[in-house]
Amino acid sequence: KAGVTQTPRYLIKTRGQQVTLSCSPISGHRSVSWYQQTPGQGLQFLFEYFSETQRNKGNFPGRFSGRQFSNSRSEMNVSTLELGDSALYLCASSFGLPNTGELFFGEGSRLTVL
Amino acid sequence: GQQLNQSPQSMFIQEGEDVSMNCTSSSIFNTWLWYKQDPGEGPVLLIALYKAGELTSNGRLTAQFGITRKDSFLNISASIPSDVGIYFCAGQRSGSARQLTFGSGTQLTVLP
């Protein structure tokens, strides 16, 4: 069974640019969550999508957005990049229902902002 | 952002030794989970706990859901080199929210 696939794995951007990250969940999983991981703040929740609807959102500015498609694949977008956006962005999928809390993570997309 | 208080921050142990780490919170969680992250990888789920007082084992790993719902611990017995990595606790509150609140991690190093 294929795991969670994230693309790209690595990318470098400059301040002010925007970036789109993609996530393909495990087959049959309907919930996709996004987390930001940095050395200083650890793992922070960005948002969660279930059946194409954003169900929950973390404390991040509006520059961070996402969406989910009918096949459960998800994308997140960060606009007007800042140096502090450099991080590992992790996507996690789950069945969604029942809500067991068990998330399965991808390998992440490492974003460097120069 | 809010995080769970996880300790210790790092551990250096000899191969074969047992390891214990724990997480505490000022809030109640209805689910506690433990993850391990290797370099360059995403976190991998080790154990999930759903009931206060629950004790669950997965091979050499044992975890417990604190009776107050505000803490959890993870024990690793007879450590081996592949146990090296960062261990995270995570809690999930009740309701429809699926997001997890993570601890800051315990970096485990196993010395031969």
Tab-separated table of C-alpha atoms in Angstrom:
chain	number	residue	atom	x	y	z
A	1	LYS	CA	0.000	0.000	0.000
A	2	ALA	CA	1.596	3.285	-1.077
A	3	GLY	CA	2.219	5.837	1.648
A	4	VAL	CA	1.632	9.559	1.672
A	5	THR	CA	3.460	11.210	-1.220
A	6	GLN	CA	4.614	14.792	-1.096
A	7	THR	CA	6.118	16.813	-3.921
A	8	PRO	CA	8.470	18.473	-4.314
A	9	ARG	CA	10.821	17.118	-1.649
A	10	TYR	CA	13.098	20.141	-1.709
A	11	LEU	CA	12.710	23.642	-3.050
A	12	ILE	CA	14.385	27.010	-2.739
A	13	LYS	CA	12.515	30.273	-3.146
A	14	THR	CA	13.251	33.928	-2.547
A	15	ARG	CA	11.361	36.353	-0.368
A	16	GLY	CA	8.147	37.610	-1.906
A	17	GLN	CA	7.624	34.582	-4.121
A	18	GLN	CA	4.851	32.079	-3.687
A	19	VAL	CA	4.994	28.300	-3.471
A	20	THR	CA	2.593	25.401	-3.955
A	21	LEU	CA	3.148	22.032	-2.293
A	22	SER	CA	1.303	18.867	-3.207
A	23	CYS	CA	0.196	15.859	-1.183
A	24	SER	CA	-1.305	12.548	-2.276
A	25	PRO	CA	-2.815	10.690	0.678
A	26	ILE	CA	-2.930	6.967	1.277
A	27	SER	CA	-5.590	5.364	-0.902
A	28	GLY	CA	-8.941	5.425	0.902
A	29	HIS	CA	-7.951	8.213	3.273
A	30	ARG	CA	-10.279	11.208	3.068
A	31	SER	CA	-8.633	13.546	5.570
A	32	VAL	CA	-5.452	15.481	4.849
A	33	SER	CA	-3.685	17.657	7.403
A	34	TRP	CA	-0.701	19.944	6.993
A	35	TYR	CA	1.946	20.713	9.608
A	36	GLN	CA	4.923	23.028	9.655
A	37	GLN	CA	8.061	21.759	11.374
A	38	THR	CA	10.853	24.106	12.435
A	39	PRO	CA	13.662	23.685	14.979
A	40	GLY	CA	12.318	26.540	17.084
A	41	GLN	CA	8.572	25.886	17.058
A	42	GLY	CA	8.450	22.144	16.475
A	43	LEU	CA	5.419	20.682	14.729
A	44	GLN	CA	2.643	23.215	14.281
A	45	PHE	CA	-0.783	22.482	12.805
A	46	LEU	CA	-1.652	24.444	9.679
A	47	PHE	CA	-5.011	23.121	8.495
A	48	GLU	CA	-7.040	20.009	7.862
A	49	TYR	CA	-9.279	19.061	4.970
A	50	PHE	CA	-11.953	16.409	4.849
A	51	SER	CA	-14.158	15.779	1.835
A	52	GLU	CA	-12.841	18.892	0.081
A	53	THR	CA	-13.756	21.174	3.000
A	54	GLN	CA	-11.388	22.876	5.412
A	55	ARG	CA	-12.447	21.600	8.827
A	56	ASN	CA	-9.839	23.193	11.071
A	57	LYS	CA	-7.193	25.878	10.794
A	58	GLY	CA	-4.177	26.630	12.946
A	59	ASN	CA	-2.784	30.017	13.953
A	60	PHE	CA	-1.066	30.956	10.740
A	61	PRO	CA	-1.516	34.117	8.666
A	62	GLY	CA	-3.756	34.210	5.628
A	63	ARG	CA	-0.708	33.829	3.376
A	64	PHE	CA	-1.016	30.116	4.110
A	65	SER	CA	-3.869	28.463	2.274
A	66	GLY	CA	-4.828	25.067	1.006
A	67	ARG	CA	-7.387	23.044	-0.806
A	68	GLN	CA	-8.446	19.458	-1.326
A	69	PHE	CA	-9.630	17.882	-4.530
A	70	SER	CA	-12.331	15.289	-5.088
A	71	ASN	CA	-9.717	12.508	-5.195
A	72	SER	CA	-8.533	13.621	-1.705
A	73	ARG	CA	-5.250	14.993	-3.026
A	74	SER	CA	-4.352	18.268	-1.387
A	75	GLU	CA	-2.260	21.313	-2.089
A	76	MET	CA	-1.054	24.081	0.165
A	77	ASN	CA	0.073	27.474	-0.973
A	78	VAL	CA	2.193	30.092	0.726
A	79	SER	CA	2.178	33.537	-0.827
A	80	THR	CA	4.575	36.434	-0.301
A	81	LEU	CA	7.205	34.196	1.235
A	82	GLU	CA	9.163	35.375	4.258
A	83	LEU	CA	12.484	34.094	5.594
A	84	GLY	CA	10.642	32.605	8.571
A	85	ASP	CA	8.620	30.360	6.276
A	86	SER	CA	11.688	28.161	5.791
A	87	ALA	CA	10.606	24.832	7.232
A	88	LEU	CA	9.730	21.221	6.603
A	89	TYR	CA	6.082	21.061	5.542
A	90	LEU	CA	4.512	17.748	6.414
A	91	CYS	CA	1.321	16.329	5.046
A	92	ALA	CA	-0.554	13.649	6.966
A	93	SER	CA	-3.539	11.584	5.934
A	94	SER	CA	-6.121	9.555	7.797
A	95	PHE	CA	-9.429	7.855	7.137
A	96	GLY	CA	-11.104	10.796	8.845
A	97	LEU	CA	-14.003	8.748	10.088
A	98	PRO	CA	-13.966	7.351	12.654
A	99	ASN	CA	-11.724	10.024	14.111
A	100	THR	CA	-8.979	7.944	15.709
A	101	GLY	CA	-6.295	10.620	15.762
A	102	GLU	CA	-3.935	8.302	13.885
A	103	LEU	CA	-2.163	10.331	11.240
A	104	PHE	CA	0.184	8.933	8.612
A	105	PHE	CA	2.834	11.394	7.530
A	106	GLY	CA	4.656	11.877	4.271
A	107	GLU	CA	8.378	12.588	4.084
A	108	GLY	CA	7.754	16.311	3.819
A	109	SER	CA	8.662	19.167	1.517
A	110	ARG	CA	11.661	21.132	2.712
A	111	LEU	CA	11.286	24.787	1.788
A	112	THR	CA	14.185	27.201	2.012
A	113	VAL	CA	13.452	30.905	1.592
A	114	LEU	CA	16.428	33.116	0.741
B	1	GLY	CA	1.873	27.776	19.424
B	2	GLN	CA	0.800	25.516	22.224
B	3	GLN	CA	2.926	22.438	22.760
B	4	LEU	CA	3.011	19.610	25.185
B	5	ASN	CA	5.833	19.550	27.731
B	6	GLN	CA	8.010	16.630	26.708
B	7	SER	CA	11.060	15.452	28.624
B	8	PRO	CA	13.868	14.802	28.489
B	9	GLN	CA	14.904	16.906	25.517
B	10	SER	CA	17.712	14.484	24.680
B	11	MET	CA	19.094	11.189	25.935
B	12	PHE	CA	22.346	9.325	25.427
B	13	ILE	CA	22.111	5.664	26.435
B	14	GLN	CA	24.082	2.465	26.011
B	15	GLU	CA	22.759	-0.243	23.744
B	16	GLY	CA	20.673	-2.656	25.790
B	17	GLU	CA	19.513	-0.089	28.307
B	18	ASP	CA	15.884	0.827	28.911
B	19	VAL	CA	14.566	4.300	28.083
B	20	SER	CA	11.710	6.330	29.510
B	21	MET	CA	10.282	9.631	28.303
B	22	ASN	CA	7.104	11.484	29.169
B	23	CYS	CA	4.725	14.236	28.197
B	24	THR	CA	2.578	16.480	30.339
B	25	SER	CA	-0.089	19.019	29.527
B	26	SER	CA	-2.229	21.545	31.347
B	27	SER	CA	-5.153	20.455	29.163
B	28	ILE	CA	-7.020	17.186	28.866
B	29	PHE	CA	-6.548	15.079	25.765
B	30	ASN	CA	-8.764	12.194	24.741
B	31	THR	CA	-6.141	10.503	22.616
B	32	TRP	CA	-2.395	10.273	23.138
B	33	LEU	CA	-0.034	9.144	20.402
B	34	TRP	CA	3.676	8.537	20.152
B	35	TYR	CA	5.609	9.073	16.936
B	36	LYS	CA	9.230	8.530	15.887
B	37	GLN	CA	10.987	10.616	13.271
B	38	ASP	CA	14.191	9.582	11.520
B	39	PRO	CA	16.381	12.142	9.705
B	40	GLY	CA	14.860	13.175	6.385
B	41	GLU	CA	11.627	11.333	7.076
B	42	GLY	CA	8.183	12.179	8.341
B	43	PRO	CA	7.016	11.017	11.784
B	44	VAL	CA	5.897	7.396	12.004
B	45	LEU	CA	3.154	6.334	14.401
B	46	LEU	CA	4.383	3.975	17.140
B	47	ILE	CA	1.523	3.671	19.600
B	48	ALA	CA	-1.951	5.192	20.005
B	49	LEU	CA	-3.789	5.345	23.349
B	50	TYR	CA	-7.522	5.992	23.677
B	51	LYS	CA	-8.521	5.438	27.292
B	52	ALA	CA	-7.306	6.988	30.549
B	53	GLY	CA	-5.129	4.495	32.370
B	54	GLU	CA	-4.612	2.401	29.231
B	55	LEU	CA	-1.265	0.624	28.931
B	56	THR	CA	-0.325	-0.518	25.431
B	57	SER	CA	2.696	-2.374	24.117
B	58	ASN	CA	4.162	-2.644	20.648
B	59	GLY	CA	7.152	-4.957	20.737
B	60	ARG	CA	9.799	-3.383	22.976
B	61	LEU	CA	7.712	-0.211	23.301
B	62	THR	CA	5.205	0.379	26.079
B	63	ALA	CA	3.121	3.524	26.498
B	64	GLN	CA	0.546	4.604	29.045
B	65	PHE	CA	-2.286	7.116	28.962
B	66	GLY	CA	-2.243	8.980	32.286
B	67	ILE	CA	-5.265	8.635	34.542
B	68	THR	CA	-5.772	12.413	34.594
B	69	ARG	CA	-5.688	12.508	30.752
B	70	LYS	CA	-2.986	15.159	31.048
B	71	ASP	CA	0.073	12.988	30.638
B	72	SER	CA	1.578	9.988	28.921
B	73	PHE	CA	4.858	8.106	29.005
B	74	LEU	CA	6.768	5.901	26.600
B	75	ASN	CA	9.215	3.191	27.606
B	76	ILE	CA	11.649	1.433	25.286
B	77	SER	CA	13.222	-1.728	26.623
B	78	ALA	CA	16.585	-3.185	25.619
B	79	SER	CA	17.470	-0.373	23.226
B	80	ILE	CA	19.146	-1.140	19.897
B	81	PRO	CA	20.972	1.154	17.439
B	82	SER	CA	17.930	1.561	15.175
B	83	ASP	CA	16.030	3.167	18.073
B	84	VAL	CA	18.001	6.340	17.352
B	85	GLY	CA	15.741	9.199	16.324
B	86	ILE	CA	13.412	11.859	17.642
B	87	TYR	CA	10.376	10.706	19.594
B	88	PHE	CA	7.295	12.927	19.738
B	89	CYS	CA	4.243	12.686	21.890
B	90	ALA	CA	1.005	14.098	20.490
B	91	GLY	CA	-2.433	14.701	21.913
B	92	GLN	CA	-5.819	15.038	20.322
B	93	ARG	CA	-8.817	16.644	21.956
B	94	SER	CA	-12.354	15.380	21.616
B	95	GLY	CA	-14.869	16.387	19.015
B	96	SER	CA	-14.505	16.608	15.300
B	97	ALA	CA	-11.096	18.276	15.351
B	98	ARG	CA	-8.445	15.980	13.990
B	99	GLN	CA	-5.425	18.151	14.586
B	100	LEU	CA	-2.716	16.974	16.913
B	101	THR	CA	-0.777	19.028	19.435
B	102	PHE	CA	2.832	17.851	19.509
B	103	GLY	CA	5.498	17.790	22.160
B	104	SER	CA	8.895	19.290	21.400
B	105	GLY	CA	10.501	15.875	20.970
B	106	THR	CA	13.096	13.698	22.678
B	107	GLN	CA	16.296	13.112	20.702
B	108	LEU	CA	17.513	9.589	21.495
B	109	THR	CA	21.077	8.498	20.829
B	110	VAL	CA	22.055	4.858	21.397
B	111	LEU	CA	25.756	4.257	21.958
B	112	PRO	CA	27.252	0.874	20.997
